[in-house]
mmCIF file of C-alpha atoms and ligand atoms in Angstrom:
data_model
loop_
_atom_site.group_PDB
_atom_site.id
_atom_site.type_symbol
_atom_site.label_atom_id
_atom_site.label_comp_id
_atom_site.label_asym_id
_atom_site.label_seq_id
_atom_site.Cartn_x
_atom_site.Cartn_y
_atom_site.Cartn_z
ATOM 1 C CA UNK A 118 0.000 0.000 0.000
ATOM 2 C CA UNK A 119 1.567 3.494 -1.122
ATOM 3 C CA UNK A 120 2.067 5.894 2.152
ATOM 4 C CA UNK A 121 0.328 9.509 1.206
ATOM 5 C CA UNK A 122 2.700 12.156 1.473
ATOM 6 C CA UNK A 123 2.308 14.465 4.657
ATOM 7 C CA UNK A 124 3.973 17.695 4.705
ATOM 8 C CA UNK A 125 3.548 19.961 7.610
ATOM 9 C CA UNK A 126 5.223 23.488 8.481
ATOM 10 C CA UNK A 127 6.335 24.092 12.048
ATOM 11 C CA UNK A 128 5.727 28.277 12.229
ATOM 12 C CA UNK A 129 7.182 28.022 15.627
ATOM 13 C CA UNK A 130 6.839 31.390 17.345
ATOM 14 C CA UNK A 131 6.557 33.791 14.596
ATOM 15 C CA UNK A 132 3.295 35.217 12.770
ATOM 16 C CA UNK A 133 0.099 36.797 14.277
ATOM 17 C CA UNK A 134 -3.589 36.192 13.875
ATOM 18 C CA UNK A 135 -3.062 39.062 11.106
ATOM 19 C CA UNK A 136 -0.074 37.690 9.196
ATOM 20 C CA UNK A 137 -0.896 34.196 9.891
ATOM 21 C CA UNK A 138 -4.754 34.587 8.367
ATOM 22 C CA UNK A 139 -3.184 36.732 5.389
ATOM 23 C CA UNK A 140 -0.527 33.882 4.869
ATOM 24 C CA UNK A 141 -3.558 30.578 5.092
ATOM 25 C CA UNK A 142 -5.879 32.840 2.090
ATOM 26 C CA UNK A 143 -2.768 33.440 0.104
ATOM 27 C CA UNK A 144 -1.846 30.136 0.445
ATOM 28 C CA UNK A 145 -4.765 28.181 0.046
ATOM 29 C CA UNK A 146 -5.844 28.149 -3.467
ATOM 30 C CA UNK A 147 -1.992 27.381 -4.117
ATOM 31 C CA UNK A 148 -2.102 23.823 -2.251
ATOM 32 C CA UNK A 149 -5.742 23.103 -3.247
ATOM 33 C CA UNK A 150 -4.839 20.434 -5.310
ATOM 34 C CA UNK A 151 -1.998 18.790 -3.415
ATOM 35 C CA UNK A 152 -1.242 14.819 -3.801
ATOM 36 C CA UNK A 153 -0.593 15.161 -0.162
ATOM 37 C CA UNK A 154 -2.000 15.855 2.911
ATOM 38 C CA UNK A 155 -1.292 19.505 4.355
ATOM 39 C CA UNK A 156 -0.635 20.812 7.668
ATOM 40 C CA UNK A 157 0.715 24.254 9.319
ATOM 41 C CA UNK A 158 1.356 23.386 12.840
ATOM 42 C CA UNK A 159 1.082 26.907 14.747
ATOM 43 C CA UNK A 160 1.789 28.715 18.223
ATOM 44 C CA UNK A 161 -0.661 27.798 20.838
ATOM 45 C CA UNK A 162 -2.426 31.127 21.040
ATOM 46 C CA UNK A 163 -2.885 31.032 17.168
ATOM 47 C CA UNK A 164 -4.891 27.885 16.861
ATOM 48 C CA UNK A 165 -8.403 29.139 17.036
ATOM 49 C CA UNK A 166 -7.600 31.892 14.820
ATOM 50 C CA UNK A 167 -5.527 29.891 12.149
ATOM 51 C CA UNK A 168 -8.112 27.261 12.396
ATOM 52 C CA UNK A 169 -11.213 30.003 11.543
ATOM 53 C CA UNK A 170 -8.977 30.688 8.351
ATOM 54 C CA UNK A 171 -8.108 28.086 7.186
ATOM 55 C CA UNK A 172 -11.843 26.594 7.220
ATOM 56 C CA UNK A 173 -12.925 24.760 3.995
ATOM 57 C CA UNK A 174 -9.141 24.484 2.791
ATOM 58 C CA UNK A 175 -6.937 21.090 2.770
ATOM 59 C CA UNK A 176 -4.871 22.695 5.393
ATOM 60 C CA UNK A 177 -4.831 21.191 8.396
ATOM 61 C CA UNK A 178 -4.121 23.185 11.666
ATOM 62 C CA UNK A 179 -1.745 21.686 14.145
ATOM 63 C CA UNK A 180 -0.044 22.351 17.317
ATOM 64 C CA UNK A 181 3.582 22.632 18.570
ATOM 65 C CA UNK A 182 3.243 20.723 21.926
ATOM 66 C CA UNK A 183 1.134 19.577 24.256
ATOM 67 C CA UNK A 184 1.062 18.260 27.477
ATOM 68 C CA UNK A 185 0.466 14.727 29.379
ATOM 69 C CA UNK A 186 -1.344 15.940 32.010
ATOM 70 C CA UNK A 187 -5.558 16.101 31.324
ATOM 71 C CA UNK A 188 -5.075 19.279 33.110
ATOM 72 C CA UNK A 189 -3.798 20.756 36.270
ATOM 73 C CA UNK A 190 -1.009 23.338 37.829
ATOM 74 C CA UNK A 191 1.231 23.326 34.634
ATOM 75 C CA UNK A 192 1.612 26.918 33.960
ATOM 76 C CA UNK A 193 1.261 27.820 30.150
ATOM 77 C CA UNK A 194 1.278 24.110 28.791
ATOM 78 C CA UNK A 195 -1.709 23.116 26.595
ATOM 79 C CA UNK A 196 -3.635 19.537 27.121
ATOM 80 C CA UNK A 197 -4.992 17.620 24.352
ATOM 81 C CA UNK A 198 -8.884 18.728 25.665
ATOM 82 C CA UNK A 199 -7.951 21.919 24.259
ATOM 83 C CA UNK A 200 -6.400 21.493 21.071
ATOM 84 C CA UNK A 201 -9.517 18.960 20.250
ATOM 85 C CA UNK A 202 -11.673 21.927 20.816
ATOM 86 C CA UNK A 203 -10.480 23.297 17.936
ATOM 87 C CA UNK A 204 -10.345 20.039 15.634
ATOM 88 C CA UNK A 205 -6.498 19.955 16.352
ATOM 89 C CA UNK A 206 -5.430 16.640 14.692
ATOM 90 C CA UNK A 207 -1.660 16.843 14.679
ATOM 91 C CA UNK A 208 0.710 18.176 17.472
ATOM 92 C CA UNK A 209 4.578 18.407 17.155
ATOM 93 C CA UNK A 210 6.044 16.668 19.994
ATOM 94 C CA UNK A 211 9.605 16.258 20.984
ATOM 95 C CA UNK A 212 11.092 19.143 18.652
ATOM 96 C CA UNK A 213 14.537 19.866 19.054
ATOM 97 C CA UNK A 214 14.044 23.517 20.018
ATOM 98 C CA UNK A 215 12.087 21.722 23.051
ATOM 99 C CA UNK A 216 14.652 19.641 23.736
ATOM 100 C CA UNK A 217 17.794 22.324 23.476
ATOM 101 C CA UNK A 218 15.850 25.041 25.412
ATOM 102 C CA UNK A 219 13.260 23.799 27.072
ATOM 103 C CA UNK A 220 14.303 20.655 28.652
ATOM 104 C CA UNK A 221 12.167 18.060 27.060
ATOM 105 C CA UNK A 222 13.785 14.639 27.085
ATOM 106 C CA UNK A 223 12.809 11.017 25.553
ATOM 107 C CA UNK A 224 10.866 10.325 29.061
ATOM 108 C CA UNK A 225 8.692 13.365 28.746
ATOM 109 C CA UNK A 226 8.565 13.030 24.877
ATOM 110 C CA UNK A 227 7.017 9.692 25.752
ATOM 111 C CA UNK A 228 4.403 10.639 28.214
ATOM 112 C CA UNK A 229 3.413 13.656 25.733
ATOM 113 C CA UNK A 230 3.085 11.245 22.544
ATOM 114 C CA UNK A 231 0.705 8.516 24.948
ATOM 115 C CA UNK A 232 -1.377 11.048 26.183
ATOM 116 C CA UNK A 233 -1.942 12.684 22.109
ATOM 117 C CA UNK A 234 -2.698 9.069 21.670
ATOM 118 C CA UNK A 235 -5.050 8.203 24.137
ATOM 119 C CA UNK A 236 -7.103 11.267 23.097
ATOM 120 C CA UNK A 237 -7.086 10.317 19.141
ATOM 121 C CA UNK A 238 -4.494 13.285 18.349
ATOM 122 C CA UNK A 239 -1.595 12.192 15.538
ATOM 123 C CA UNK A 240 2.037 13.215 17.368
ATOM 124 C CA UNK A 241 3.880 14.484 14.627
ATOM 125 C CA UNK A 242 7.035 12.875 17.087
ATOM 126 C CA UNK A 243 10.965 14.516 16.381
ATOM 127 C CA UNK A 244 13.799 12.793 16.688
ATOM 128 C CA UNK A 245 17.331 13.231 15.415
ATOM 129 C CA UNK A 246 20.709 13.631 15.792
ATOM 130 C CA UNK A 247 23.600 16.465 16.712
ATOM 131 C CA UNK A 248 26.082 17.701 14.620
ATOM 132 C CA UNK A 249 28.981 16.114 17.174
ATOM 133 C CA UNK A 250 27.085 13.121 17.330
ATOM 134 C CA UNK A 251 26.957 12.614 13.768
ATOM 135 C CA UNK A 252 30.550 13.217 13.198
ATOM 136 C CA UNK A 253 31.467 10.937 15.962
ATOM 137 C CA UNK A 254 29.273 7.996 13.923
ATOM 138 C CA UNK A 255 26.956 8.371 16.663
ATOM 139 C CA UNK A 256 23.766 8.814 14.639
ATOM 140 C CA UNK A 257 22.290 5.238 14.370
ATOM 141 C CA UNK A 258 22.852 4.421 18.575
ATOM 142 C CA UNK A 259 20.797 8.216 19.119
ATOM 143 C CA UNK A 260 17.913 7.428 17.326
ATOM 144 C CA UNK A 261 17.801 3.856 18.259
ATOM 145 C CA UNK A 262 18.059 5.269 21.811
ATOM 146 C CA UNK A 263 15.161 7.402 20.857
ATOM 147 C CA UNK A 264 13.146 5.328 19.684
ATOM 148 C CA UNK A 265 13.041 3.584 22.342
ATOM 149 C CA UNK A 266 12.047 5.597 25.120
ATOM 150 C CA UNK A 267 9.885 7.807 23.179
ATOM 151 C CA UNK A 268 7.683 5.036 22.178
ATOM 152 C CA UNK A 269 7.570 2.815 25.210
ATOM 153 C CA UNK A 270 3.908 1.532 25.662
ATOM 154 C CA UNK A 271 2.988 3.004 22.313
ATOM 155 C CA UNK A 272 0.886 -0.207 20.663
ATOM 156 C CA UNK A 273 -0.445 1.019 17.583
ATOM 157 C CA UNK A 274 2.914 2.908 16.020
ATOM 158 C CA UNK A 275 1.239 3.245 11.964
ATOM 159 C CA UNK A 276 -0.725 6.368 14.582
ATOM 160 C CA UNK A 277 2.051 8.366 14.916
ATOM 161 C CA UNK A 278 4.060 10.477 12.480
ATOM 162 C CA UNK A 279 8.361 10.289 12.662
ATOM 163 C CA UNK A 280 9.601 13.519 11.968
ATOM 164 C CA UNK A 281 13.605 12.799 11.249
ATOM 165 C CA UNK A 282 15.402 16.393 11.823
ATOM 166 C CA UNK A 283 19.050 16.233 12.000
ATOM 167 C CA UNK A 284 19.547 19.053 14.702
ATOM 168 C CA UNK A 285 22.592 20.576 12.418
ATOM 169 C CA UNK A 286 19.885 20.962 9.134
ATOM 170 C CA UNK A 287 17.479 22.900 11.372
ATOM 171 C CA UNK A 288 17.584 26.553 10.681
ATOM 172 C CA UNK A 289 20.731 26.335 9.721
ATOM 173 C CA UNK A 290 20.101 26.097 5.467
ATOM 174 C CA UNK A 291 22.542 23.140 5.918
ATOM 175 C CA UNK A 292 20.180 20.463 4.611
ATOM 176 C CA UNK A 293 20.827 16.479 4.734
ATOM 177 C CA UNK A 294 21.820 15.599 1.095
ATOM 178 C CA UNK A 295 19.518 13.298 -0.164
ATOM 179 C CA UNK A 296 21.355 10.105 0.359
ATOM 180 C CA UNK A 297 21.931 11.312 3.996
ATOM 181 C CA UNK A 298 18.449 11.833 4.968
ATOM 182 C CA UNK A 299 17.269 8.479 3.130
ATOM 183 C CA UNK A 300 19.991 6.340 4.787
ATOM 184 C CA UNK A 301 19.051 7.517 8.287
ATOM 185 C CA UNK A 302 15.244 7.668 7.892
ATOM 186 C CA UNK A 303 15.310 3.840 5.624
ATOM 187 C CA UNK A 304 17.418 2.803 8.746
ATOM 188 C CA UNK A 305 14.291 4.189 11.144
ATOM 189 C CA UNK A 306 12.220 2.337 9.351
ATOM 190 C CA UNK A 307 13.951 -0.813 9.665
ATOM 191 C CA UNK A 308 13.943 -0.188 13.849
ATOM 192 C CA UNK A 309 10.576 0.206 13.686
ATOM 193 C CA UNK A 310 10.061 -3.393 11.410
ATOM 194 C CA UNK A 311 12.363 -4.857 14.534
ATOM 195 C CA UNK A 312 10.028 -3.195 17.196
ATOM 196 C CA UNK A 313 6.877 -3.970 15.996
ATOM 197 C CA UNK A 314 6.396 -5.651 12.628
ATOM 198 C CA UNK A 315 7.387 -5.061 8.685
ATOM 199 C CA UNK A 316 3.607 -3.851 8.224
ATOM 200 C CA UNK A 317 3.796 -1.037 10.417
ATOM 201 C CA UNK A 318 7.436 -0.122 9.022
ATOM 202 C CA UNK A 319 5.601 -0.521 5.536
ATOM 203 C CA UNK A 320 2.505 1.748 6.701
ATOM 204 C CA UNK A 321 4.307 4.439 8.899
ATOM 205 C CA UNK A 322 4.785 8.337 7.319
ATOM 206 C CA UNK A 323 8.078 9.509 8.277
ATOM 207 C CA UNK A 324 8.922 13.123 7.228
ATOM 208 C CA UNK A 325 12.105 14.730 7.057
ATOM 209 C CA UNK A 326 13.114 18.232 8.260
ATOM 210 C CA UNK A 327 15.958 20.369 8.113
ATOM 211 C CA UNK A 328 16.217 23.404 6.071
ATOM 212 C CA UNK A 329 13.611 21.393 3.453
ATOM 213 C CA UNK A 330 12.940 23.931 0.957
ATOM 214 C CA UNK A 331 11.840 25.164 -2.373
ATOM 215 C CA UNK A 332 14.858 23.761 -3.946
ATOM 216 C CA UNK A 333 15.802 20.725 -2.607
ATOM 217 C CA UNK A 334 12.503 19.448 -1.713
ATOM 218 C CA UNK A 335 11.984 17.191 -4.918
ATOM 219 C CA UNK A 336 15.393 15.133 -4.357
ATOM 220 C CA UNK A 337 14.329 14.418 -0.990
ATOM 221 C CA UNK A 338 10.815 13.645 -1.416
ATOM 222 C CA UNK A 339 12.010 11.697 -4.536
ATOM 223 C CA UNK A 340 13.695 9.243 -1.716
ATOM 224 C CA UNK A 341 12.202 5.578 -1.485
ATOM 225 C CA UNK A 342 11.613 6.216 2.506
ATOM 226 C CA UNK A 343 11.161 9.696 2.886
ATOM 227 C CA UNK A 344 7.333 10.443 3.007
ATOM 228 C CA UNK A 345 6.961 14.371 3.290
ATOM 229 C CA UNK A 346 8.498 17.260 5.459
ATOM 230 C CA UNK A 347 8.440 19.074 8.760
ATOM 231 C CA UNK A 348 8.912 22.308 7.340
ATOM 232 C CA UNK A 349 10.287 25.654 9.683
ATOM 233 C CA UNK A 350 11.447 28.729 7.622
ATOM 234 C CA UNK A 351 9.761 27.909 4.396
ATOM 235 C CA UNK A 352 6.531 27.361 6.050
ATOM 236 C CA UNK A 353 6.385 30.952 6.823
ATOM 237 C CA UNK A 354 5.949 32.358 3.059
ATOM 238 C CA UNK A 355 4.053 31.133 -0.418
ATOM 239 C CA UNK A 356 7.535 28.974 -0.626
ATOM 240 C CA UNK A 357 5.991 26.639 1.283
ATOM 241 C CA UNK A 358 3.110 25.908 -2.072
ATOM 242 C CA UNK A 359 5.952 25.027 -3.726
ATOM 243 C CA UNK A 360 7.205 22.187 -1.412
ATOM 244 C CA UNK A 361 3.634 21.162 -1.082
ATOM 245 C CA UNK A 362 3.456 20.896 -4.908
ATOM 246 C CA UNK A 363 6.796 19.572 -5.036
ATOM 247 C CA UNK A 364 5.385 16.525 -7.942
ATOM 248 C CA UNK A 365 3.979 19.086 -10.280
HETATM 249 C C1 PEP B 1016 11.729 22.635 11.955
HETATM 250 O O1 PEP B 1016 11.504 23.572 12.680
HETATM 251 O O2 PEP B 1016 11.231 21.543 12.210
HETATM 252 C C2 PEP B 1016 12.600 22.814 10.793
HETATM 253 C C3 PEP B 1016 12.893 21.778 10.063
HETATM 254 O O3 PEP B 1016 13.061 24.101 10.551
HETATM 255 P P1 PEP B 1016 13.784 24.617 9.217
HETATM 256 O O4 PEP B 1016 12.983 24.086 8.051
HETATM 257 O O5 PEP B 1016 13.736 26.105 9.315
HETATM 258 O O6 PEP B 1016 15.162 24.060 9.219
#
């Protein structure tokens, strides 16, 4: 069974509700008739907004975290009761930015991507390897570590989304070459065959991200494994059409 492409922008903390509603219209008739599905995952605060704009597009609006707790004293998290209030489907979980500055590790990454679970929410789920660890051949042990911990006690894996972002290609216009990014994410899908079974490796979208952009995004996507993109900087202008409609 072919895997639909899935490409999904990370805005991170840039835009407002008026340059993030002027962005959705302008973009909207340009990804229309995409051959994959579409998502702009956006700051907290911007969901309900984003969400009224992009209404009767094919662009999904998704998160960039949420919490494991159904709610409680966790002062300015978000729990999955309130992104499904506002159709949420997909929520980033376990981006690097989280882990670098905000102290997110595999444990929590795991209790954040059972809890989207439990509530029906598809964990767009980051994992990926440093610059130092990569030159020290390091890469494969990381993400085996990974993926691991951050799916402990996760049953049904085909639910979530891998987002494979080498933590040098982020923001840095440094992408993966082509043969990088398909080595590492073919050998992903090969740990996830181990873990659970060839059918899920088979089934399971797993993205790439890492300065993906107007340019190099038809080598990648033209990759065996690689199934779409988390997308940062490029997500933030009509550039992103382009990587949507990278097969046209
Ligand atoms: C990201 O934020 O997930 C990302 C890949 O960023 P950029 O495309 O800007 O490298």
């Amino acid at each position: 069974m072919a895997r639909k492409p899935f490409i999904a922008g990370n805005w991170k903390m840039n835009m407002t509700v008026a340059t993030g509603t002027q962005l959705i219209k302008d973009l909207a008739p340009l990804v229309a008739d995409a051959n994959c599905d579409v998502a702009l995952c956006v700051p907290a605060i911007l969901i309900p907004a984003m969400t009224e704009a992009a209404k009767g597009t094919n662009i999904a609006i998704g998160a960039e975290n949420v919490h494991w707790a159904a709610s409680g004293a966790y002062t300015g998290e978000v729990s999955t009761a309130m992104l499904k209030d506002y159709g949420v489907q997909y929520v980033i979980i376990g981006h690097s930015e989280r882990r670098q500055y905000f102290g997110e590790t595999d444990e929590t990454v795991n209790k954040r991507v059972l809890t989207a679970l439990a509530a029906g929410l598809t964990p767009i789920m980051c994992i990926g390897e440093t610059l130092s660890q990569r030159e020290a051949g390091e890469t494969e042990a990381v993400i085996t570590k990974q993926l691991d911990i951050d799916l402990q006690g996760v049953e049904d894996v085909t639910k979530i989304v891998i987002a494979y972002e080498p933590v040098w290609a982020i923001g840095t216009g440094r992408t993966a070459t082509d043969e990088q990014a398909e080595e590492t994410i073919a050998f992903i899908r090969s740990r996830i065959a181990e873990m659970y079974c060839p059918k899920c490796a088979e089934k399971i979208i797993i993205q790439y991200g890492g300065s993906m952009n107007a340019g190099n995004c038809k080598g990648l996507m033209a990759q065996p494994d690689i199934d779409g993109g988390l997308i940062g900087g490029a997500s933030l202008k009509l550039d992103f059409a382009k990587i949507v409609n990278w097969d046209k």
